[in-house]
Amino acid sequence: MKRARIIGLGHYVPPKVVTNEDLAKVMDTSDAWIRERTGIQKRHFVEDGMGTADLAFEATKKALQDSKKEAKEIDFIILATLSPDYFFPGSGVLLQEKLGIDSIGALDIRTQCTGFIYGLSIADTMIRAGQYERVLLVGSEVHSTALDLSTRGRDVAVLFGDGAGAALLEATEGDQGVLSTHLHAEGRYAKELWVEAPGSLNPVPILNLEECRHFPKMNGREVFKHAVTRFIKVIQEALEANHVTKEEMDLLVVHQANLRIAEAVREYLRLPPEKMYNNIQRYGNTTAASIPMALSEAKAEGKLKEGDLVCLAAFGSGFTWGSALIRW
Ligand code: ACO
């Protein structure tokens, strides 16, 4: 049976490192508070003039190198981001232009932290249907230019970082590849983690910047609670659908929202630390980019071996959540 297999991975973060101490210089926070509650030690921020498609392009170059393929061998682009370069068009077409690939389709996905899993599901479906041989899937985010980097926004601003991760998927007839994906959403929680404006209901001309509705707002405790329970459920859903046990899973990579959330999931599932990969300590929460960035680093560190059973899971704004089980 045909399915999609990840044949190359790459990630990129902009050079500028912002430590917790750096943030404490511009807002009332501390390294201890951030580390204790989130596990984050530092993150990367772009310099002026670098956008989401630029980060995506850098990560894609590395994924192409890793897979020993050229840009012209890509049949379709899927780019997941909540921080596109422009209101429209999406960043997928900008990435396509940077890659110099003529007229292939480019789709932007807006399911926030779950964007990579949604993208993986779409790419796999396209490949299973025989529509495309090779699909480029990228998660890319520039959070730093849209955060409230003052004490007023500290509960959210300390969490996020900029970065991109890319995966090149190719059709395979073998045992390796995406075994299943499971996607969920529950719009009744849309306002628990959102940026309200600008949008069609609150267009720029009527926007009062002093109300700060253009900055992300989050009900942190509600998000925490839902994240832990839904991560666990959707991981179990992936395992059950494939008739495998959690003990058979070689690596679990969850969206890097918060180290405490990841650890709560790991402890509930009684997995040893070496079966979970985390890098939020170095990058913060990079939303749609976090899973491909983690996969790319895990591969570079030799933690992804052929034949491994790898589970991916994400949860985020929407609420949206999902999982994927992959035979590496
Ligand atoms: N530095 C110092 N103090 C802070 C900061 C900060 N950056 N942010 C908030 N505080 C203060 C609050 O004002 C509050 O002060 P008060 O007691 O005087 O009122 C105190 O710290 C405790 O605030 P809480 O919001 O109760 O802190 P909590 O322990 O819940 O931790 C946190 C907040 C880290 C956001 C937590 O709720 C959380 O991890 N939620 C999950 C959200 C998450 O991970 N989101 C990621 C994005 S969504 C996703 O990717 C799934």
Tab-separated table of C-alpha atoms in Angstrom, residues 7-307:
chain	number	residue	atom	x	y	z
A	7	ILE	CA	12.963	11.162	3.558
A	8	GLY	CA	14.603	14.404	4.716
A	9	LEU	CA	14.480	16.787	7.665
A	10	GLY	CA	15.956	20.211	8.374
A	11	HIS	CA	15.525	23.035	10.829
A	12	TYR	CA	16.647	26.613	11.145
A	13	VAL	CA	16.590	29.239	13.872
A	14	PRO	CA	17.719	32.851	13.435
A	15	PRO	CA	21.122	33.613	15.012
A	16	LYS	CA	19.907	36.023	17.729
A	17	VAL	CA	19.603	34.229	21.091
A	18	VAL	CA	17.314	35.711	23.763
A	19	THR	CA	17.831	34.299	27.235
A	20	ASN	CA	15.412	34.459	30.140
A	21	GLU	CA	17.738	37.056	31.693
A	22	ASP	CA	17.391	39.169	28.526
A	23	LEU	CA	13.600	39.105	28.913
A	24	ALA	CA	13.935	40.053	32.592
A	25	LYS	CA	15.569	43.302	31.428
A	26	VAL	CA	12.413	44.398	29.580
A	27	MET	CA	9.642	42.955	31.776
A	28	ASP	CA	9.027	41.894	35.350
A	29	THR	CA	9.994	38.226	35.122
A	30	SER	CA	12.904	36.002	36.119
A	31	ASP	CA	14.920	33.065	34.843
A	32	ALA	CA	13.688	31.015	37.823
A	33	TRP	CA	9.989	31.705	37.112
A	34	ILE	CA	10.275	30.822	33.432
A	35	ARG	CA	12.411	27.693	33.930
A	36	GLU	CA	10.310	26.347	36.759
A	37	ARG	CA	6.969	26.757	34.984
A	38	THR	CA	7.968	26.015	31.379
A	39	GLY	CA	11.472	24.489	31.206
A	40	ILE	CA	12.505	27.209	28.725
A	41	GLN	CA	16.030	28.619	29.099
A	42	LYS	CA	16.359	30.590	25.861
A	43	ARG	CA	14.798	31.156	22.462
A	44	HIS	CA	15.785	32.709	19.116
A	45	PHE	CA	14.309	35.918	17.702
A	46	VAL	CA	14.621	37.228	14.146
A	47	GLU	CA	16.323	40.516	13.342
A	48	ASP	CA	14.386	43.134	11.357
A	49	GLY	CA	13.633	42.109	7.798
A	50	MET	CA	13.507	38.342	8.324
A	51	GLY	CA	10.092	36.747	7.911
A	52	THR	CA	8.385	33.384	8.184
A	53	ALA	CA	9.082	32.377	4.553
A	54	ASP	CA	12.798	33.205	5.027
A	55	LEU	CA	13.037	30.798	7.976
A	56	ALA	CA	11.043	28.202	6.023
A	57	PHE	CA	13.431	28.545	3.081
A	58	GLU	CA	16.507	27.941	5.271
A	59	ALA	CA	14.935	24.862	6.885
A	60	THR	CA	13.854	23.547	3.464
A	61	LYS	CA	17.387	23.832	2.060
A	62	LYS	CA	18.587	21.601	4.906
A	63	ALA	CA	15.756	19.080	4.393
A	64	LEU	CA	16.610	18.894	0.691
A	65	GLN	CA	20.270	18.355	1.546
A	66	ASP	CA	19.319	15.651	4.052
A	67	SER	CA	17.206	13.832	1.456
A	68	LYS	CA	19.699	14.411	-1.391
A	69	LYS	CA	16.908	15.891	-3.506
A	70	GLU	CA	16.595	19.123	-5.426
A	71	ALA	CA	13.837	21.705	-5.151
A	72	LYS	CA	12.590	20.881	-8.639
A	73	GLU	CA	11.743	17.352	-7.440
A	74	ILE	CA	9.060	18.725	-5.066
A	75	ASP	CA	5.498	18.306	-6.405
A	76	PHE	CA	3.547	20.296	-3.801
A	77	ILE	CA	4.198	22.603	-0.822
A	78	ILE	CA	2.335	22.676	2.486
A	79	LEU	CA	3.333	25.413	4.916
A	80	ALA	CA	1.896	25.559	8.434
A	81	THR	CA	2.115	28.851	10.302
A	82	LEU	CA	0.130	31.152	12.569
A	83	SER	CA	2.511	34.009	11.791
A	84	PRO	CA	2.469	34.486	7.995
A	85	ASP	CA	4.600	37.222	6.425
A	86	TYR	CA	1.445	38.990	5.210
A	87	PHE	CA	-2.285	38.936	5.931
A	88	PHE	CA	-2.474	37.460	2.425
A	89	PRO	CA	-1.184	35.761	0.363
A	90	GLY	CA	0.029	32.917	2.534
A	91	SER	CA	3.713	32.212	3.106
A	92	GLY	CA	3.580	28.979	1.065
A	93	VAL	CA	3.675	30.892	-2.210
A	94	LEU	CA	6.575	33.017	-0.927
A	95	LEU	CA	8.499	29.857	-0.115
A	96	GLN	CA	7.699	28.473	-3.556
A	97	GLU	CA	9.115	31.628	-5.168
A	98	LYS	CA	12.302	31.447	-3.040
A	99	LEU	CA	12.776	27.807	-4.059
A	100	GLY	CA	12.391	28.789	-7.705
A	101	ILE	CA	9.837	26.077	-8.420
A	102	ASP	CA	7.480	27.064	-11.202
A	103	SER	CA	3.727	26.861	-10.609
A	104	ILE	CA	3.459	23.847	-8.267
A	105	GLY	CA	0.656	24.163	-5.722
A	106	ALA	CA	1.290	25.774	-2.325
A	107	LEU	CA	-1.116	25.458	0.589
A	108	ASP	CA	-1.002	27.348	3.899
A	109	ILE	CA	-2.406	25.657	6.990
A	110	ARG	CA	-3.760	27.578	9.962
A	111	THR	CA	-4.158	25.142	12.804
A	112	GLN	CA	-1.519	26.731	15.026
A	113	CYS	CA	0.466	24.279	17.172
A	114	THR	CA	-1.222	21.329	15.414
A	115	GLY	CA	-0.302	22.623	11.944
A	116	PHE	CA	2.437	20.087	11.289
A	117	ILE	CA	0.191	17.112	12.137
A	118	TYR	CA	-2.653	18.473	9.986
A	119	GLY	CA	-0.127	19.055	7.193
A	120	LEU	CA	1.277	15.551	7.566
A	121	SER	CA	-2.217	14.111	7.290
A	122	ILE	CA	-2.979	16.108	4.129
A	123	ALA	CA	0.387	15.263	2.545
A	124	ASP	CA	-0.044	11.567	3.357
A	125	THR	CA	-3.563	11.551	1.909
A	126	MET	CA	-2.374	13.232	-1.294
A	127	ILE	CA	0.443	10.712	-1.633
A	128	ARG	CA	-1.800	7.705	-0.854
A	129	ALA	CA	-4.250	8.928	-3.499
A	130	GLY	CA	-1.438	8.993	-6.045
A	131	GLN	CA	-1.822	12.742	-6.613
A	132	TYR	CA	1.811	13.565	-5.795
A	133	GLU	CA	5.094	11.688	-5.383
A	134	ARG	CA	6.877	14.219	-3.193
A	135	VAL	CA	5.404	16.837	-0.848
A	136	LEU	CA	7.358	19.447	1.106
A	137	LEU	CA	5.877	20.096	4.557
A	138	VAL	CA	7.174	23.040	6.554
A	139	GLY	CA	6.277	24.554	9.913
A	140	SER	CA	7.621	28.075	10.292
A	141	GLU	CA	6.980	30.818	12.827
A	142	VAL	CA	8.074	34.342	13.622
A	143	HIS	CA	6.471	35.037	16.980
A	144	SER	CA	8.847	37.680	18.263
A	145	THR	CA	7.517	40.557	16.154
A	146	ALA	CA	3.954	40.093	17.452
A	147	LEU	CA	4.462	39.542	21.199
A	148	ASP	CA	3.748	42.018	23.976
A	149	LEU	CA	7.308	42.128	25.333
A	150	SER	CA	6.327	44.095	28.431
A	151	THR	CA	5.163	43.058	31.908
A	152	ARG	CA	1.568	43.273	30.661
A	153	GLY	CA	2.171	40.409	28.185
A	154	ARG	CA	4.681	38.392	30.204
A	155	ASP	CA	2.513	35.298	30.752
A	156	VAL	CA	2.502	34.672	26.981
A	157	ALA	CA	5.631	36.449	25.731
A	158	VAL	CA	8.121	34.329	27.687
A	159	LEU	CA	6.832	31.134	26.068
A	160	PHE	CA	7.444	31.695	22.371
A	161	GLY	CA	10.390	31.646	19.992
A	162	ASP	CA	11.072	31.852	16.250
A	163	GLY	CA	12.137	28.937	14.040
A	164	ALA	CA	11.298	26.588	11.211
A	165	GLY	CA	11.361	22.869	10.551
A	166	ALA	CA	10.932	21.143	7.204
A	167	ALA	CA	10.185	17.582	6.140
A	168	LEU	CA	10.302	16.151	2.645
A	169	LEU	CA	7.774	13.356	2.159
A	170	GLU	CA	7.934	10.783	-0.579
A	171	ALA	CA	5.656	7.971	-1.713
A	172	THR	CA	6.698	4.498	-0.601
A	173	GLU	CA	5.190	1.044	-1.077
A	174	GLY	CA	7.170	-0.448	1.813
A	175	ASP	CA	6.476	-0.859	5.531
A	176	GLN	CA	7.987	2.502	6.480
A	177	GLY	CA	6.131	5.798	6.615
A	178	VAL	CA	2.968	7.326	8.057
A	179	LEU	CA	0.781	4.541	9.469
A	180	SER	CA	-2.102	6.783	10.529
A	181	THR	CA	-3.033	10.330	11.488
A	182	HIS	CA	-5.810	11.479	13.810
A	183	LEU	CA	-7.097	15.067	13.724
A	184	HIS	CA	-9.408	16.899	16.131
A	185	ALA	CA	-10.725	20.382	16.839
A	186	GLU	CA	-13.142	22.003	19.251
A	187	GLY	CA	-13.984	25.583	18.295
A	188	ARG	CA	-15.855	26.329	21.490
A	189	TYR	CA	-12.423	26.926	23.038
A	190	ALA	CA	-11.254	29.321	20.289
A	191	LYS	CA	-10.970	32.275	22.657
A	192	GLU	CA	-8.873	30.468	25.285
A	193	LEU	CA	-5.762	31.124	23.191
A	194	TRP	CA	-6.089	33.643	20.399
A	195	VAL	CA	-5.170	36.893	18.730
A	196	GLU	CA	-8.455	38.735	18.316
A	197	ALA	CA	-7.424	41.473	15.917
A	198	PRO	CA	-6.911	42.562	13.242
A	199	GLY	CA	-9.458	40.401	11.461
A	200	SER	CA	-12.650	40.789	9.470
A	201	LEU	CA	-14.601	41.588	12.659
A	202	ASN	CA	-11.976	44.021	13.919
A	203	PRO	CA	-10.336	45.592	10.874
A	204	VAL	CA	-7.340	47.867	11.182
A	205	PRO	CA	-9.227	51.192	10.708
A	206	ILE	CA	-11.319	50.614	13.855
A	207	LEU	CA	-8.535	49.059	15.883
A	208	ASN	CA	-7.605	50.818	19.098
A	209	LEU	CA	-4.013	49.732	19.700
A	210	GLU	CA	-4.227	50.710	23.362
A	211	GLU	CA	-6.694	47.855	23.923
A	212	CYS	CA	-3.902	45.441	22.894
A	213	ARG	CA	-6.268	43.049	21.141
A	214	HIS	CA	-3.547	42.500	18.534
A	215	PHE	CA	-1.416	40.606	21.077
A	216	PRO	CA	-1.908	36.902	21.883
A	217	LYS	CA	-4.106	36.172	24.909
A	218	MET	CA	-4.152	32.877	26.736
A	219	ASN	CA	-6.013	31.268	29.590
A	220	GLY	CA	-2.878	29.438	30.698
A	221	ARG	CA	-4.403	27.108	33.262
A	222	GLU	CA	-7.230	26.025	30.945
A	223	VAL	CA	-4.764	25.418	28.109
A	224	PHE	CA	-2.506	23.396	30.413
A	225	LYS	CA	-5.343	21.167	31.600
A	226	HIS	CA	-6.739	20.464	28.134
A	227	ALA	CA	-3.269	19.972	26.633
A	228	VAL	CA	-2.315	17.180	29.042
A	229	THR	CA	-5.578	15.241	28.729
A	230	ARG	CA	-5.874	15.590	24.961
A	231	PHE	CA	-2.230	14.720	24.302
A	232	ILE	CA	-2.719	11.496	26.242
A	233	LYS	CA	-6.004	10.613	24.510
A	234	VAL	CA	-4.768	11.281	21.009
A	235	ILE	CA	-1.553	9.302	21.575
A	236	GLN	CA	-3.658	6.386	22.826
A	237	GLU	CA	-5.896	6.775	19.770
A	238	ALA	CA	-2.866	6.419	17.469
A	239	LEU	CA	-1.591	3.338	19.316
A	240	GLU	CA	-4.995	1.633	19.428
A	241	ALA	CA	-5.695	2.296	15.734
A	242	ASN	CA	-2.483	0.457	14.886
A	243	HIS	CA	-2.848	-2.298	17.512
A	244	VAL	CA	0.445	-1.462	19.193
A	245	THR	CA	1.261	-0.849	22.844
A	246	LYS	CA	3.023	2.168	24.300
A	247	GLU	CA	5.911	-0.135	25.160
A	248	GLU	CA	6.409	-0.799	21.437
A	249	MET	CA	6.772	2.927	20.759
A	250	ASP	CA	10.461	3.882	20.342
A	251	LEU	CA	10.116	7.674	20.427
A	252	LEU	CA	7.393	10.137	21.362
A	253	VAL	CA	7.668	13.708	20.090
A	254	VAL	CA	4.974	16.041	21.360
A	255	HIS	CA	4.526	19.642	20.332
A	256	GLN	CA	6.942	21.670	22.433
A	257	ALA	CA	4.406	23.813	24.328
A	258	ASN	CA	5.820	23.552	27.800
A	259	LEU	CA	8.216	21.039	29.363
A	260	ARG	CA	5.812	20.523	32.279
A	261	ILE	CA	3.043	19.489	29.871
A	262	ALA	CA	5.379	17.064	28.054
A	263	GLU	CA	6.591	15.584	31.348
A	264	ALA	CA	3.033	15.168	32.652
A	265	VAL	CA	2.178	13.227	29.484
A	266	ARG	CA	5.314	11.086	29.745
A	267	GLU	CA	4.701	10.306	33.405
A	268	TYR	CA	1.049	9.385	32.813
A	269	LEU	CA	2.088	6.999	30.030
A	270	ARG	CA	4.932	5.669	32.246
A	271	LEU	CA	7.512	6.132	29.505
A	272	PRO	CA	11.215	6.326	30.350
A	273	PRO	CA	12.807	9.760	29.644
A	274	GLU	CA	14.826	8.382	26.704
A	275	LYS	CA	11.593	7.590	24.839
A	276	MET	CA	10.602	11.253	24.627
A	277	TYR	CA	12.463	13.989	22.764
A	278	ASN	CA	12.258	17.581	24.044
A	279	ASN	CA	14.110	20.707	22.932
A	280	ILE	CA	11.850	23.483	24.231
A	281	GLN	CA	14.637	24.344	26.679
A	282	ARG	CA	16.646	25.853	23.794
A	283	TYR	CA	13.923	27.198	21.493
A	284	GLY	CA	10.773	27.988	23.479
A	285	ASN	CA	7.436	27.195	21.882
A	286	THR	CA	7.760	27.523	18.102
A	287	THR	CA	4.168	26.435	17.414
A	288	ALA	CA	3.856	24.725	13.982
A	289	ALA	CA	7.647	24.466	13.712
A	290	SER	CA	8.212	22.649	16.994
A	291	ILE	CA	7.605	19.040	15.883
A	292	PRO	CA	9.703	19.153	12.678
A	293	MET	CA	12.450	21.020	14.562
A	294	ALA	CA	12.460	18.318	17.244
A	295	LEU	CA	12.428	15.523	14.640
A	296	SER	CA	15.292	17.142	12.756
A	297	GLU	CA	17.407	17.440	15.923
A	298	ALA	CA	16.510	13.936	17.084
A	299	LYS	CA	17.610	12.547	13.718
A	300	ALA	CA	20.882	14.505	13.809
A	301	GLU	CA	21.531	13.096	17.299
A	302	GLY	CA	20.983	9.517	16.066
A	303	LYS	CA	17.733	9.095	17.997
A	304	LEU	CA	15.684	8.071	14.953
A	305	LYS	CA	16.644	4.706	13.549
A	306	GLU	CA	15.163	2.787	10.622
A	307	GLY	CA	12.276	0.651	11.776
